[in-house]
């Protein structure tokens, strides 16, 4: 026997129905925000991620050499592919581009609660619009998806931060351009590490200043509202004043979108991926338990870096299916799906071909139809009809067929009615609108 690989999941029909529920909500809400669906390859050149995703993802790649000697990787995320795709079509695409995707991704992480080696993401990205209205539109889409699943601000929080603010404050602390990436990385990981480890990482990036920077950075991480961030930014000169205004405008837009209750300023979010340049955010359960439900932000230079010439501002986010499913299950917000045919045909063996012809007509008319694939007595077929969960059992005995009739049993009320076979499709429609076969028929 072969087991599934660690971190990979199988989806039997009930799990698949649940996954489809997530996908349906993603698609419905994305369309309400006028985003269009696109798709891309699962396998990509390895270099796409080595250069663009940052060290953490690069260390988690599933990669190999194909038979043509190409170094390839299963996609760990979508953003670099999207950036390449947009760059190649930049001149012909009307801006802004609002695209979404639902698809599978692969990262060689340690499998644990909420983390697998294969998982699904819903990605939404908005390209060609540099202003905070694009960031607000994306955060509103994220909040609206949570709300459509039945999650409120009591359940989830979108923690909002800003890379521009961090860069301005690090400049103020005289951190050199060269030390910036490693310092931001240390800040990003500080929530998951012991204080000594963070101090060590800060010391490695800024020799002689580890302890001092640890204190300074903790103070910045605690700036938990707009006023305190504004005060700190206004001490950073003109660029700081400008950014404080953008924070204020973004907060105003989020309030207008009706999602300010679900968002919270939190500078401890930095985002591990290398390409982010502006406002960034991650969504978590409001209790703080578990890994992130979603993450995203602005990445204004990625398309230029990939294409060399096409300079387009961009922003986006991704929601993962694993942590979201765990959160919905915990709050009892995953609907139980009935996987059942609409109709179950019961017939004697001599009537099989007539029954098959009828089933073909019913299926064409959109009714899910099932029946026994091998000869079975009537009582066994009735039992199977009950087990199948079908709404109606259709009985085709010799006598009924000779008269061109069919007996229909409403499996909920046990009420029966006979009708002409040729009128069946229309009668089924009538029963549907009437809520079943009436007791006095
Ligand atoms: P990310 O934060 O790496 O961002 O992933 C987004 C979400 O995908 C996470 O919050 C989590 O729910 C899910 N996820 C990531 N890794 C795993 C895993 N190993 N197992 C289960 N779920 C996982 C990105 O991927 C960015 N490309 C998002 C983005 C789109 N930024 C701009 N546009």
Short mmCIF file of C-alpha atoms and ligand atoms in Angstrom, two decimals:
data_model
loop_
_atom_site.label_atom_id
_atom_site.label_comp_id
_atom_site.label_asym_id
_atom_site.label_seq_id
_atom_site.Cartn_x
_atom_site.Cartn_y
_atom_site.Cartn_z
CA UNK A 1 0.00 0.00 0.00
CA UNK A 2 1.19 3.50 -0.74
CA UNK A 3 0.31 6.36 1.60
CA UNK A 4 -0.15 9.96 0.49
CA UNK A 5 3.07 11.98 0.78
CA UNK A 6 3.43 13.94 4.05
CA UNK A 7 1.58 17.25 3.84
CA UNK A 8 -0.61 16.19 0.86
CA UNK A 9 -4.35 15.66 1.18
CA UNK A 10 -6.93 13.50 -0.56
CA UNK A 11 -10.42 14.90 -1.07
CA UNK A 12 -13.17 12.26 -0.95
CA UNK A 13 -16.57 13.63 -2.09
CA UNK A 14 -17.59 15.21 1.26
CA UNK A 15 -14.21 17.00 1.61
CA UNK A 16 -14.41 17.98 -2.05
CA UNK A 17 -17.89 19.45 -1.53
CA UNK A 18 -16.51 21.49 1.36
CA UNK A 19 -13.58 22.70 -0.72
CA UNK A 20 -15.97 23.63 -3.54
CA UNK A 21 -17.98 25.67 -1.03
CA UNK A 22 -14.86 27.75 -0.30
CA UNK A 23 -14.13 28.15 -4.01
CA UNK A 24 -17.73 29.13 -4.76
CA UNK A 25 -17.65 31.91 -2.14
CA UNK A 26 -14.25 33.15 -3.42
CA UNK A 27 -15.56 33.31 -6.99
CA UNK A 28 -18.90 34.91 -6.11
CA UNK A 29 -17.40 37.69 -3.99
CA UNK A 30 -14.53 38.34 -6.45
CA UNK A 31 -17.07 38.79 -9.23
CA UNK A 32 -19.10 41.17 -7.05
CA UNK A 33 -15.92 43.30 -6.87
CA UNK A 34 -15.51 43.00 -10.67
CA UNK A 35 -12.38 40.81 -10.60
CA UNK A 36 -11.85 38.41 -13.52
CA UNK A 37 -10.60 34.83 -13.20
CA UNK A 38 -7.33 33.71 -14.85
CA UNK A 39 -5.10 30.64 -14.68
CA UNK A 40 -1.39 29.84 -15.05
CA UNK A 41 0.95 26.80 -15.12
CA UNK A 42 1.69 24.72 -12.02
CA UNK A 43 5.30 24.18 -13.09
CA UNK A 44 7.63 27.14 -13.63
CA UNK A 45 11.34 27.88 -14.17
CA UNK A 46 13.09 27.55 -10.81
CA UNK A 47 14.77 30.95 -11.16
CA UNK A 48 11.41 32.74 -11.09
CA UNK A 49 11.18 31.97 -7.37
CA UNK A 50 14.85 31.99 -6.43
CA UNK A 51 15.06 35.62 -7.46
CA UNK A 52 11.63 36.96 -6.67
CA UNK A 53 10.00 35.27 -3.70
CA UNK A 54 12.67 35.72 -1.03
CA UNK A 55 14.81 33.32 0.93
CA UNK A 56 12.11 31.61 2.99
CA UNK A 57 10.06 30.44 0.00
CA UNK A 58 13.22 29.58 -1.98
CA UNK A 59 14.19 27.14 0.79
CA UNK A 60 10.76 25.46 0.60
CA UNK A 61 10.60 24.76 -3.13
CA UNK A 62 9.67 21.43 -4.66
CA UNK A 63 12.12 21.49 -7.56
CA UNK A 64 13.80 19.14 -10.00
CA UNK A 65 15.43 18.96 -13.39
CA UNK A 66 13.11 17.97 -16.25
CA UNK A 67 14.11 15.59 -19.04
CA UNK A 68 15.23 18.55 -21.14
CA UNK A 69 17.70 19.60 -18.42
CA UNK A 70 15.57 22.59 -17.32
CA UNK A 71 15.53 23.47 -13.62
CA UNK A 72 11.85 23.69 -12.73
CA UNK A 73 9.73 24.17 -9.58
CA UNK A 74 6.12 23.55 -8.58
CA UNK A 75 4.63 26.96 -7.86
CA UNK A 76 4.85 27.91 -4.15
CA UNK A 77 2.86 31.11 -4.80
CA UNK A 78 1.29 32.95 -7.73
CA UNK A 79 2.64 36.49 -7.56
CA UNK A 80 5.86 36.15 -9.65
CA UNK A 81 3.94 34.29 -12.40
CA UNK A 82 1.25 36.95 -12.43
CA UNK A 83 3.87 39.70 -12.63
CA UNK A 84 5.50 38.00 -15.66
CA UNK A 85 2.13 37.46 -17.31
CA UNK A 86 1.08 41.09 -16.87
CA UNK A 87 4.45 42.40 -18.11
CA UNK A 88 4.10 40.37 -21.31
CA UNK A 89 0.65 41.84 -22.00
CA UNK A 90 1.04 45.26 -20.42
CA UNK A 91 0.34 47.32 -23.55
CA UNK A 92 -2.85 45.56 -24.55
CA UNK A 93 -4.47 45.25 -21.10
CA UNK A 94 -6.93 47.95 -20.04
CA UNK A 95 -5.89 49.28 -16.60
CA UNK A 96 -6.44 48.75 -13.81
CA UNK A 97 -6.22 44.97 -14.14
CA UNK A 98 -8.36 43.22 -11.51
CA UNK A 99 -7.71 39.47 -11.66
CA UNK A 100 -8.22 36.50 -9.36
CA UNK A 101 -7.23 32.84 -9.30
CA UNK A 102 -8.13 29.78 -7.26
CA UNK A 103 -5.45 27.11 -7.40
CA UNK A 104 -3.03 24.67 -5.81
CA UNK A 105 0.41 25.60 -4.47
CA UNK A 106 3.32 23.60 -3.06
CA UNK A 107 5.80 24.40 -0.30
CA UNK A 108 8.10 21.94 1.40
CA UNK A 109 7.18 23.06 4.93
CA UNK A 110 6.94 20.97 8.08
CA UNK A 111 3.35 19.66 7.96
CA UNK A 112 1.40 20.90 11.00
CA UNK A 113 -2.01 22.32 11.86
CA UNK A 114 -2.90 24.83 9.13
CA UNK A 115 0.26 24.10 7.11
CA UNK A 116 0.63 21.49 4.39
CA UNK A 117 2.99 20.86 1.51
CA UNK A 118 0.12 21.22 -0.94
CA UNK A 119 -2.59 23.78 -0.29
CA UNK A 120 -5.01 25.98 -2.20
CA UNK A 121 -4.97 29.76 -2.37
CA UNK A 122 -7.42 32.36 -3.57
CA UNK A 123 -5.29 35.17 -5.03
CA UNK A 124 -6.67 38.62 -5.93
CA UNK A 125 -4.44 41.29 -7.46
CA UNK A 126 -5.00 44.81 -8.71
CA UNK A 127 -2.42 46.13 -11.18
CA UNK A 128 -1.85 49.57 -12.66
CA UNK A 129 -3.20 51.68 -9.80
CA UNK A 130 -0.65 53.25 -7.40
CA UNK A 131 -3.08 54.99 -5.02
CA UNK A 132 -4.50 53.83 -1.70
CA UNK A 133 -7.90 53.22 -3.32
CA UNK A 134 -6.48 50.01 -4.80
CA UNK A 135 -5.22 48.87 -1.36
CA UNK A 136 -8.62 49.72 0.13
CA UNK A 137 -10.48 47.82 -2.61
CA UNK A 138 -8.39 44.69 -1.92
CA UNK A 139 -8.79 44.86 1.86
CA UNK A 140 -12.54 45.38 1.37
CA UNK A 141 -12.64 42.29 -0.87
CA UNK A 142 -10.80 40.25 1.79
CA UNK A 143 -13.17 41.45 4.53
CA UNK A 144 -16.19 40.78 2.33
CA UNK A 145 -15.04 37.18 1.70
CA UNK A 146 -14.77 36.60 5.45
CA UNK A 147 -18.23 38.11 6.00
CA UNK A 148 -19.77 35.98 3.25
CA UNK A 149 -18.51 32.86 5.07
CA UNK A 150 -20.29 34.19 8.17
CA UNK A 151 -17.15 35.47 9.96
CA UNK A 152 -17.44 38.83 11.72
CA UNK A 153 -14.97 41.20 13.36
CA UNK A 154 -15.43 39.13 16.54
CA UNK A 155 -13.95 36.19 14.63
CA UNK A 156 -11.19 37.59 12.40
CA UNK A 157 -8.92 40.60 12.27
CA UNK A 158 -6.93 42.02 9.34
CA UNK A 159 -3.69 43.35 10.80
CA UNK A 160 -2.51 46.31 8.74
CA UNK A 161 1.07 47.55 8.55
CA UNK A 162 3.28 49.46 6.13
CA UNK A 163 6.73 48.81 4.70
CA UNK A 164 7.17 52.53 3.79
CA UNK A 165 6.60 53.46 7.44
CA UNK A 166 9.13 50.85 8.54
CA UNK A 167 11.73 52.10 6.04
CA UNK A 168 11.24 55.72 7.18
CA UNK A 169 11.57 54.73 10.83
CA UNK A 170 14.63 52.54 10.14
CA UNK A 171 16.21 55.50 8.26
CA UNK A 172 15.57 57.61 11.33
CA UNK A 173 17.42 54.96 13.36
CA UNK A 174 20.36 55.33 10.91
CA UNK A 175 20.06 51.80 9.56
CA UNK A 176 21.93 51.61 6.26
CA UNK A 177 20.30 50.55 2.98
CA UNK A 178 22.46 47.41 3.00
CA UNK A 179 21.32 46.36 6.48
CA UNK A 180 17.66 47.08 5.74
CA UNK A 181 16.52 43.72 4.24
CA UNK A 182 18.08 41.63 7.05
CA UNK A 183 16.69 44.05 9.67
CA UNK A 184 13.17 43.84 8.19
CA UNK A 185 13.51 40.05 8.08
CA UNK A 186 14.47 40.00 11.79
CA UNK A 187 11.42 42.16 12.57
CA UNK A 188 9.15 39.89 10.49
CA UNK A 189 10.31 36.79 12.37
CA UNK A 190 10.42 38.44 15.82
CA UNK A 191 6.83 37.40 16.69
CA UNK A 192 7.78 33.71 16.30
CA UNK A 193 11.25 33.86 17.93
CA UNK A 194 12.73 34.23 21.37
CA UNK A 195 13.92 37.82 22.17
CA UNK A 196 17.58 36.63 22.23
CA UNK A 197 17.27 35.24 18.70
CA UNK A 198 15.85 38.53 17.42
CA UNK A 199 18.59 40.52 19.17
CA UNK A 200 21.16 38.20 17.59
CA UNK A 201 19.67 38.66 14.11
CA UNK A 202 19.60 42.45 14.58
CA UNK A 203 23.19 42.36 15.83
CA UNK A 204 24.30 40.35 12.79
CA UNK A 205 22.72 42.91 10.45
CA UNK A 206 23.85 45.95 12.46
CA UNK A 207 27.07 45.09 14.38
CA UNK A 208 27.25 46.65 17.86
CA UNK A 209 23.60 47.76 17.86
CA UNK A 210 21.61 44.54 18.45
CA UNK A 211 20.32 45.32 21.96
CA UNK A 212 19.58 48.99 21.29
CA UNK A 213 17.67 48.19 18.08
CA UNK A 214 15.71 45.42 19.80
CA UNK A 215 14.33 48.03 22.26
CA UNK A 216 13.67 50.63 19.54
CA UNK A 217 11.90 48.14 17.30
CA UNK A 218 9.71 46.86 20.13
CA UNK A 219 8.58 50.42 20.76
CA UNK A 220 7.68 50.86 17.09
CA UNK A 221 5.80 47.53 17.03
CA UNK A 222 3.66 48.80 19.87
CA UNK A 223 2.40 51.84 17.93
CA UNK A 224 -1.12 50.48 17.70
CA UNK A 225 -3.20 53.38 16.38
CA UNK A 226 -3.21 56.00 13.69
CA UNK A 227 -2.38 58.92 16.01
CA UNK A 228 0.78 57.39 17.42
CA UNK A 229 1.97 56.32 13.96
CA UNK A 230 1.23 59.82 12.63
CA UNK A 231 3.26 61.37 15.45
CA UNK A 232 6.26 59.14 14.76
CA UNK A 233 6.00 59.69 11.00
CA UNK A 234 5.71 63.46 11.29
CA UNK A 235 9.09 63.45 13.03
CA UNK A 236 10.60 61.90 9.86
CA UNK A 237 10.28 65.02 7.69
CA UNK A 238 8.30 65.62 4.51
CA UNK A 239 8.13 61.97 3.41
CA UNK A 240 6.80 61.04 6.85
CA UNK A 241 4.10 63.73 6.73
CA UNK A 242 3.04 62.48 3.30
CA UNK A 243 2.84 58.87 4.48
CA UNK A 244 0.86 59.87 7.58
CA UNK A 245 -1.69 61.46 5.22
CA UNK A 246 -1.87 58.22 3.18
CA UNK A 247 -2.51 56.24 6.38
CA UNK A 248 -5.34 58.64 7.22
CA UNK A 249 -6.81 58.44 3.69
CA UNK A 250 -6.63 54.63 3.72
CA UNK A 251 -8.39 54.50 7.11
CA UNK A 252 -11.12 56.78 5.68
CA UNK A 253 -11.61 54.54 2.64
CA UNK A 254 -11.77 51.40 4.80
CA UNK A 255 -14.45 53.06 6.93
CA UNK A 256 -16.39 53.98 3.77
CA UNK A 257 -16.13 50.34 2.57
CA UNK A 258 -17.58 49.32 5.94
CA UNK A 259 -14.60 47.18 6.93
CA UNK A 260 -12.76 49.37 9.46
CA UNK A 261 -14.09 47.16 12.28
CA UNK A 262 -12.28 44.13 10.89
CA UNK A 263 -8.95 45.97 10.34
CA UNK A 264 -6.46 46.89 13.04
CA UNK A 265 -3.20 48.83 12.80
CA UNK A 266 -0.35 46.47 13.75
CA UNK A 267 3.24 47.32 12.81
CA UNK A 268 4.46 43.90 13.94
CA UNK A 269 3.40 42.68 10.49
CA UNK A 270 6.23 43.08 7.96
CA UNK A 271 5.59 40.12 5.58
CA UNK A 272 8.33 37.63 4.80
CA UNK A 273 8.18 37.89 1.01
CA UNK A 274 10.88 40.06 -0.51
CA UNK A 275 8.82 42.03 -3.02
CA UNK A 276 6.46 44.10 -0.82
CA UNK A 277 6.88 47.87 -0.95
CA UNK A 278 3.90 49.55 0.76
CA UNK A 279 0.86 48.76 2.88
CA UNK A 280 0.91 45.08 3.92
CA UNK A 281 -1.53 42.98 5.95
CA UNK A 282 -2.24 39.56 7.35
CA UNK A 283 -5.53 38.15 8.59
CA UNK A 284 -5.75 36.04 11.74
CA UNK A 285 -8.42 34.64 14.01
CA UNK A 286 -9.35 37.40 16.46
CA UNK A 287 -8.23 35.21 19.37
CA UNK A 288 -4.70 35.29 17.89
CA UNK A 289 -4.71 31.48 17.66
CA UNK A 290 -3.35 29.63 14.65
CA UNK A 291 -1.37 30.63 11.60
CA UNK A 292 -2.35 33.40 9.17
CA UNK A 293 -5.60 33.01 7.22
CA UNK A 294 -4.45 35.40 4.49
CA UNK A 295 -1.65 37.80 3.62
CA UNK A 296 -0.84 40.42 1.04
CA UNK A 297 0.20 43.94 0.23
CA UNK A 298 1.62 46.32 -2.35
CA UNK A 299 4.51 45.24 -4.58
CA UNK A 300 5.20 48.17 -6.89
CA UNK A 301 8.58 47.10 -8.32
CA UNK A 302 8.16 43.39 -8.99
CA UNK A 303 6.81 43.72 -12.54
CA UNK A 304 9.67 46.05 -13.52
CA UNK A 305 12.24 43.72 -11.93
CA UNK A 306 10.87 40.75 -13.88
CA UNK A 307 10.41 42.46 -17.22
CA UNK A 308 13.17 45.06 -17.18
CA UNK A 309 11.05 47.69 -18.90
CA UNK A 310 7.42 47.49 -17.82
CA UNK A 311 6.86 49.58 -14.71
CA UNK A 312 3.42 48.97 -13.23
CA UNK A 313 2.28 49.42 -9.63
CA UNK A 314 0.58 46.38 -8.12
CA UNK A 315 -1.05 45.07 -4.96
CA UNK A 316 -2.79 41.86 -3.95
CA UNK A 317 -3.36 39.16 -1.36
CA UNK A 318 -3.90 35.42 -1.01
CA UNK A 319 -6.17 33.43 1.33
CA UNK A 320 -5.17 29.83 2.11
CA UNK A 321 -7.77 27.05 2.28
CA UNK A 322 -6.31 25.14 5.25
CA UNK A 323 -6.37 27.74 8.02
CA UNK A 324 -9.66 29.13 6.68
CA UNK A 325 -11.33 25.68 6.79
CA UNK A 326 -10.04 25.10 10.34
CA UNK A 327 -11.43 28.48 11.42
CA UNK A 328 -14.84 27.88 9.75
CA UNK A 329 -15.10 24.37 11.22
CA UNK A 330 -14.32 25.69 14.71
CA UNK A 331 -17.13 28.23 14.38
CA UNK A 332 -19.54 25.74 12.86
CA UNK A 333 -19.70 27.71 9.64
CA UNK A 334 -19.07 24.88 7.19
CA UNK A 335 -22.39 23.82 5.66
CA UNK A 336 -23.14 20.12 5.54
CA UNK A 337 -23.63 19.17 1.94
CA UNK A 338 -26.15 16.60 0.76
CA UNK A 339 -24.55 14.66 -2.08
CA UNK A 340 -27.55 12.90 -3.60
CA UNK A 341 -29.30 12.41 -6.94
CA UNK A 342 -32.66 14.13 -7.49
CA UNK A 343 -34.30 10.97 -8.79
CA UNK A 344 -33.90 7.21 -8.32
CA UNK A 345 -35.40 4.88 -10.94
CA UNK A 346 -36.91 1.58 -9.78
CA UNK A 347 -37.83 -0.93 -12.47
CA UNK A 348 -38.19 -4.60 -13.39
CA UNK A 349 -35.38 -6.08 -15.53
CA UNK A 350 -37.53 -6.27 -18.75
CA UNK A 351 -38.10 -2.49 -18.40
CA UNK A 352 -34.34 -1.64 -18.07
CA UNK A 353 -33.94 -0.14 -21.56
CA UNK A 354 -37.11 1.94 -21.26
CA UNK A 355 -35.81 3.14 -17.88
CA UNK A 356 -32.43 4.03 -19.42
CA UNK A 357 -34.15 6.01 -22.18
CA UNK A 358 -36.14 7.87 -19.55
CA UNK A 359 -33.02 8.53 -17.46
CA UNK A 360 -31.28 10.02 -20.52
CA UNK A 361 -34.21 12.45 -20.99
CA UNK A 362 -34.27 13.34 -17.30
CA UNK A 363 -30.51 13.93 -17.14
CA UNK A 364 -30.70 16.17 -20.24
CA UNK A 365 -33.41 18.15 -18.46
CA UNK A 366 -30.93 18.67 -15.58
CA UNK A 367 -32.23 16.12 -13.04
CA UNK A 368 -29.51 14.08 -11.32
CA UNK A 369 -30.71 10.50 -11.90
CA UNK A 370 -29.51 7.19 -10.51
CA UNK A 371 -30.55 3.50 -10.63
CA UNK A 372 -29.20 0.00 -9.90
CA UNK A 373 -26.55 -1.06 -12.40
CA UNK A 374 -27.39 -4.76 -12.01
CA UNK A 375 -30.69 -6.67 -11.67
CA UNK A 376 -32.25 -6.22 -8.24
CA UNK A 377 -35.64 -6.97 -6.73
CA UNK A 378 -38.08 -4.09 -6.11
CA UNK A 379 -37.67 -4.07 -2.33
CA UNK A 380 -33.85 -3.87 -2.59
CA UNK A 381 -34.21 -1.01 -5.10
CA UNK A 382 -36.58 0.84 -2.73
CA UNK A 383 -33.98 0.49 0.02
CA UNK A 384 -31.23 1.81 -2.29
CA UNK A 385 -33.47 4.73 -3.31
CA UNK A 386 -33.87 5.63 0.38
CA UNK A 387 -30.12 5.33 1.04
CA UNK A 388 -29.25 7.43 -2.02
CA UNK A 389 -30.99 10.48 -0.53
CA UNK A 390 -32.94 11.05 -3.79
CA UNK A 391 -35.94 13.36 -3.49
CA UNK A 392 -38.21 11.22 -5.71
CA UNK A 393 -38.32 7.51 -6.55
CA UNK A 394 -39.74 6.76 -10.01
CA UNK A 395 -41.34 3.35 -10.30
CA UNK A 396 -41.55 1.70 -13.71
CA UNK A 397 -43.32 -1.66 -13.34
CA UNK A 398 -44.63 -3.68 -16.31
CA UNK A 399 -48.14 -2.38 -15.82
CA UNK A 400 -47.12 1.31 -15.64
CA UNK A 401 -44.91 1.01 -18.73
CA UNK A 402 -47.69 -0.67 -20.76
CA UNK A 403 -49.88 2.33 -20.04
CA UNK A 404 -47.07 4.88 -20.73
CA UNK A 405 -47.20 5.87 -17.06
CA UNK A 406 -44.76 6.19 -14.15
CA UNK A 407 -45.43 6.14 -10.42
CA UNK A 408 -43.59 8.87 -8.48
CA UNK A 409 -42.94 8.66 -4.75
CA UNK A 410 -41.99 11.79 -2.82
CA UNK A 411 -39.33 10.36 -0.49
CA UNK A 412 -39.84 13.10 2.11
CA UNK A 413 -43.60 12.80 2.57
CA UNK A 414 -44.00 9.23 1.20
CA UNK A 415 -46.85 10.60 -0.96
CA UNK A 416 -47.26 8.93 -4.36
CA UNK A 417 -48.73 10.12 -7.63
CA UNK A 418 -48.95 8.62 -11.11
CA UNK A 419 -48.42 10.59 -14.29
CA UNK A 420 -47.84 10.02 -18.01
CA UNK A 421 -44.12 9.44 -18.78
CA UNK A 422 -44.22 12.17 -21.43
CA UNK A 423 -45.47 14.69 -18.86
CA UNK A 424 -42.92 13.74 -16.20
CA UNK A 425 -40.37 16.54 -16.77
CA UNK A 426 -43.10 19.16 -16.55
CA UNK A 427 -44.70 17.56 -13.48
CA UNK A 428 -41.29 17.47 -11.72
CA UNK A 429 -40.98 21.22 -12.32
CA UNK A 430 -44.45 21.79 -10.87
CA UNK A 431 -43.69 19.67 -7.78
CA UNK A 432 -40.44 21.62 -7.35
CA UNK A 433 -42.30 24.93 -7.16
CA UNK A 434 -45.00 23.43 -4.95
CA UNK A 435 -42.38 21.96 -2.56
CA UNK A 436 -43.15 18.30 -3.37
CA UNK A 437 -46.15 16.07 -4.15
CA UNK A 438 -49.17 17.33 -2.26
CA UNK A 439 -50.63 15.01 0.42
CA UNK A 440 -54.13 15.17 -1.12
CA UNK A 441 -53.14 14.23 -4.65
P1 LIG B 1 1.69 34.09 1.86
O1 LIG B 1 1.54 34.88 3.10
O2 LIG B 1 2.96 33.35 1.67
O3 LIG B 1 1.46 35.10 0.66
O4 LIG B 1 0.50 33.06 1.72
C1 LIG B 1 -0.85 33.48 1.80
C2 LIG B 1 -1.66 32.46 2.57
O5 LIG B 1 -1.49 31.16 1.99
C3 LIG B 1 -1.22 32.29 4.04
O6 LIG B 1 -1.80 33.28 4.85
C4 LIG B 1 -1.77 30.90 4.34
O7 LIG B 1 -3.16 30.94 4.63
C5 LIG B 1 -1.60 30.19 3.01
N1 LIG B 1 -0.38 29.35 3.06
C6 LIG B 1 0.89 29.69 2.79
N2 LIG B 1 1.73 28.65 2.95
C7 LIG B 1 0.95 27.60 3.33
C8 LIG B 1 1.19 26.21 3.63
N3 LIG B 1 2.41 25.68 3.58
N4 LIG B 1 0.14 25.44 4.00
C9 LIG B 1 -1.11 25.94 4.05
N5 LIG B 1 -1.41 27.23 3.75
C10 LIG B 1 -0.39 28.05 3.40
C11 LIG B 1 1.59 34.78 -0.66
O8 LIG B 1 1.62 33.65 -1.08
C12 LIG B 1 1.55 35.99 -1.59
N6 LIG B 1 1.93 35.54 -2.94
C13 LIG B 1 0.18 36.63 -1.55
C14 LIG B 1 0.02 37.77 -2.50
C15 LIG B 1 -0.77 37.82 -3.61
N7 LIG B 1 0.65 38.94 -2.41
C16 LIG B 1 0.29 39.71 -3.42
N8 LIG B 1 -0.59 39.05 -4.17
#
